[in-house]
PDB file of C-alpha atoms in Angstrom:
ATOM      1  CA  MET A   1      20.168  21.783  19.723  1.00 55.00           C
ATOM      2  CA  PHE A   2      20.078  19.834  16.508  1.00 57.00           C
ATOM      3  CA  LEU A   3      21.604  16.731  15.026  1.00 59.00           C
ATOM      4  CA  SER A   4      22.971  16.959  11.506  1.00 57.00           C
ATOM      5  CA  TYR A   5      22.718  13.808   9.396  1.00 53.00           C
ATOM      6  CA  ARG A   6      22.808  13.704   5.590  1.00 52.00           C
ATOM      7  CA  ARG A   7      21.812  17.360   5.341  1.00 54.00           C
ATOM      8  CA  HIS A   8      18.804  16.760   7.610  1.00 57.00           C
ATOM      9  CA  LEU A   9      18.465  18.552  10.925  1.00 62.00           C
ATOM     10  CA  VAL A  10      16.788  16.598  13.710  1.00 66.00           C
ATOM     11  CA  PRO A  11      15.790  18.206  17.032  1.00 66.00           C
ATOM     12  CA  LYS A  12      17.097  16.549  20.163  1.00 70.00           C
ATOM     13  CA  ILE A  13      16.944  16.931  23.912  1.00 76.00           C
ATOM     14  CA  LEU A  14      19.913  17.568  26.181  1.00 78.00           C
ATOM     15  CA  LEU A  15      19.587  15.151  29.116  1.00 79.00           C
ATOM     16  CA  MET A  16      22.975  15.850  30.725  1.00 83.00           C
ATOM     17  CA  PRO A  17      25.901  18.040  29.632  1.00 82.00           C
ATOM     18  CA  ASP A  18      27.341  15.101  27.670  1.00 84.00           C
ATOM     19  CA  LEU A  19      24.198  13.106  26.775  1.00 85.00           C
ATOM     20  CA  VAL A  20      21.530  13.909  24.189  1.00 84.00           C
ATOM     21  CA  MET A  21      18.381  12.047  23.154  1.00 85.00           C
ATOM     22  CA  THR A  22      16.901  11.866  19.659  1.00 83.00           C
ATOM     23  CA  ALA A  23      14.926   9.506  17.432  1.00 82.00           C
ATOM     24  CA  ASP A  24      16.739   6.233  16.718  1.00 80.00           C
ATOM     25  CA  HIS A  25      15.599   6.082  13.095  1.00 78.00           C
ATOM     26  CA  CYS A  26      17.468   9.345  12.462  1.00 76.00           C
ATOM     27  CA  VAL A  27      20.869   8.039  13.583  1.00 75.00           C
ATOM     28  CA  SER A  28      20.873   4.227  13.459  1.00 70.00           C
ATOM     29  CA  HIS A  29      22.245   3.961   9.920  1.00 70.00           C
ATOM     30  CA  GLY A  30      25.863   4.025  11.109  1.00 65.00           C
ATOM     31  CA  LYS A  31      26.642   7.183   9.160  1.00 69.00           C
ATOM     32  CA  ALA A  32      28.580  10.143  10.515  1.00 74.00           C
ATOM     33  CA  ILE A  33      26.479  12.545  12.552  1.00 77.00           C
ATOM     34  CA  GLN A  34      27.153  15.900  14.193  1.00 78.00           C
ATOM     35  CA  VAL A  35      25.603  17.570  17.206  1.00 81.00           C
ATOM     36  CA  ILE A  36      25.052  21.298  16.722  1.00 79.00           C
ATOM     37  CA  ALA A  37      24.517  23.214  19.968  1.00 81.00           C
ATOM     38  CA  GLY A  38      23.516  26.857  20.320  1.00 81.00           C
ATOM     39  CA  ALA A  39      21.523  26.972  17.079  1.00 77.00           C
ATOM     40  CA  HIS A  40      18.527  29.271  17.288  1.00 77.00           C
ATOM     41  CA  ASP A  41      17.955  29.703  13.562  1.00 74.00           C
ATOM     42  CA  ILE A  42      18.943  26.674  11.504  1.00 70.00           C
ATOM     43  CA  THR A  43      18.773  28.626   8.251  1.00 75.00           C
ATOM     44  CA  THR A  44      21.752  30.841   9.160  1.00 80.00           C
ATOM     45  CA  GLU A  45      25.171  30.241  10.658  1.00 81.00           C
ATOM     46  CA  GLU A  46      25.265  31.872  14.102  1.00 84.00           C
ATOM     47  CA  THR A  47      28.265  32.698  16.281  1.00 87.00           C
ATOM     48  CA  SER A  48      26.571  30.832  19.150  1.00 86.00           C
ATOM     49  CA  GLN A  49      26.601  27.525  17.231  1.00 85.00           C
ATOM     50  CA  GLN A  50      29.047  24.814  18.252  1.00 84.00           C
ATOM     51  CA  ILE A  51      29.621  21.500  16.490  1.00 82.00           C
ATOM     52  CA  ILE A  52      30.207  18.821  19.127  1.00 83.00           C
ATOM     53  CA  ARG A  53      31.938  15.506  18.483  1.00 80.00           C
ATOM     54  CA  VAL A  54      29.906  12.338  19.052  1.00 82.00           C
ATOM     55  CA  THR A  55      31.829   9.752  21.105  1.00 79.00           C
ATOM     56  CA  LYS A  56      29.261   6.952  21.579  1.00 79.00           C
ATOM     57  CA  ARG A  57      25.796   6.003  20.413  1.00 74.00           C
ATOM     58  CA  ARG A  58      23.381   3.855  22.420  1.00 71.00           C
ATOM     59  CA  TYR A  59      20.048   2.714  21.047  1.00 66.00           C
ATOM     60  CA  VAL A  60      17.028   1.836  23.150  1.00 65.00           C
ATOM     61  CA  ARG A  61      13.821   0.437  21.672  1.00 65.00           C
ATOM     62  CA  LEU A  62      10.778   0.910  23.881  1.00 66.00           C
ATOM     63  CA  GLY A  63       7.930  -0.913  22.197  1.00 66.00           C
ATOM     64  CA  LYS A  64       7.052   1.087  19.106  1.00 73.00           C
ATOM     65  CA  ASP A  65       9.070   4.083  20.288  1.00 75.00           C
ATOM     66  CA  ASP A  66      12.593   4.522  18.994  1.00 79.00           C
ATOM     67  CA  VAL A  67      15.047   6.440  21.141  1.00 81.00           C
ATOM     68  CA  ALA A  68      18.767   7.012  20.635  1.00 81.00           C
ATOM     69  CA  LEU A  69      21.081   8.229  23.382  1.00 83.00           C
ATOM     70  CA  ILE A  70      24.178   9.971  22.076  1.00 83.00           C
ATOM     71  CA  LYS A  71      27.236  10.654  24.229  1.00 84.00           C
ATOM     72  CA  VAL A  72      29.188  13.731  23.182  1.00 83.00           C
ATOM     73  CA  LYS A  73      32.610  15.075  24.045  1.00 80.00           C
ATOM     74  CA  ILE A  74      32.361  18.223  26.177  1.00 73.00           C
TER      75      ILE A  74
END
Protein backbone atom coordinates (compact mmCIF):
# COMPACT_ATOMS: atom_id res chain seq x y z
CA MET A 1 0.00 0.00 0.00
CA PHE A 2 1.38 3.36 -0.97
CA LEU A 3 0.48 7.00 -0.67
CA SER A 4 0.84 9.15 -3.76
CA TYR A 5 1.80 12.79 -3.17
CA ARG A 6 3.40 15.07 -5.76
CA ARG A 7 4.64 12.12 -7.80
CA HIS A 8 6.28 10.60 -4.71
CA LEU A 9 5.22 7.20 -3.40
CA VAL A 10 5.36 6.76 0.36
CA PRO A 11 4.88 3.35 2.04
CA LYS A 12 2.21 3.16 4.71
CA ILE A 13 0.71 0.67 7.11
CA LEU A 14 -2.91 -0.46 7.13
CA LEU A 15 -4.08 -0.32 10.76
CA MET A 16 -7.78 -1.02 10.13
CA PRO A 17 -9.77 -1.44 6.90
CA ASP A 18 -10.37 2.33 6.80
CA LEU A 19 -7.29 3.69 8.63
CA VAL A 20 -3.71 3.93 7.39
CA MET A 21 -0.56 5.27 9.04
CA THR A 22 2.31 7.08 7.32
CA ALA A 23 4.91 9.76 8.01
CA ASP A 24 3.39 13.16 8.83
CA HIS A 25 6.01 15.10 6.87
CA CYS A 26 4.84 13.33 3.71
CA VAL A 27 1.21 14.49 3.97
CA SER A 28 1.02 17.55 6.23
CA HIS A 29 1.35 20.11 3.43
CA GLY A 30 -2.41 20.21 2.81
CA LYS A 31 -2.03 19.02 -0.78
CA ALA A 32 -4.18 16.36 -2.41
CA ILE A 33 -3.05 12.82 -1.68
CA GLN A 34 -4.16 9.40 -2.88
CA VAL A 35 -4.01 6.00 -1.24
CA ILE A 36 -3.06 3.22 -3.65
CA ALA A 37 -3.90 -0.27 -2.39
CA GLY A 38 -2.93 -3.56 -4.01
CA ALA A 39 0.30 -2.25 -5.53
CA HIS A 40 3.03 -4.86 -5.65
CA ASP A 41 5.23 -3.19 -8.25
CA ILE A 42 5.06 0.60 -8.18
CA THR A 43 6.79 0.90 -11.55
CA THR A 44 3.86 -0.68 -13.44
CA GLU A 45 0.10 -0.29 -13.37
CA GLU A 46 -1.41 -3.53 -12.04
CA THR A 47 -5.00 -4.74 -12.21
CA SER A 48 -4.88 -5.31 -8.43
CA GLN A 49 -4.27 -1.61 -7.73
CA GLN A 50 -7.08 0.50 -6.30
CA ILE A 51 -7.03 4.25 -5.70
CA ILE A 52 -8.90 4.97 -2.46
CA ARG A 53 -10.37 8.34 -1.54
CA VAL A 54 -9.01 10.04 1.59
CA THR A 55 -11.81 11.33 3.85
CA LYS A 56 -9.91 12.67 6.89
CA ARG A 57 -6.35 13.29 8.01
CA ARG A 58 -5.23 13.27 11.64
CA TYR A 59 -1.71 14.19 12.69
CA VAL A 60 -0.01 12.98 15.84
CA ARG A 61 3.43 14.20 16.93
CA LEU A 62 5.19 11.86 19.33
CA GLY A 63 8.37 13.61 20.39
CA LYS A 64 10.66 13.61 17.38
CA ASP A 65 8.52 11.04 15.57
CA ASP A 66 5.98 12.24 13.05
CA VAL A 67 2.95 10.07 12.39
CA ALA A 68 -0.11 10.76 10.26
CA LEU A 69 -3.32 8.76 10.50
CA ILE A 70 -5.39 8.85 7.34
CA LYS A 71 -9.04 7.77 7.21
CA VAL A 72 -10.12 6.40 3.85
CA LYS A 73 -13.47 5.64 2.29
CA ILE A 74 -13.99 1.88 1.92
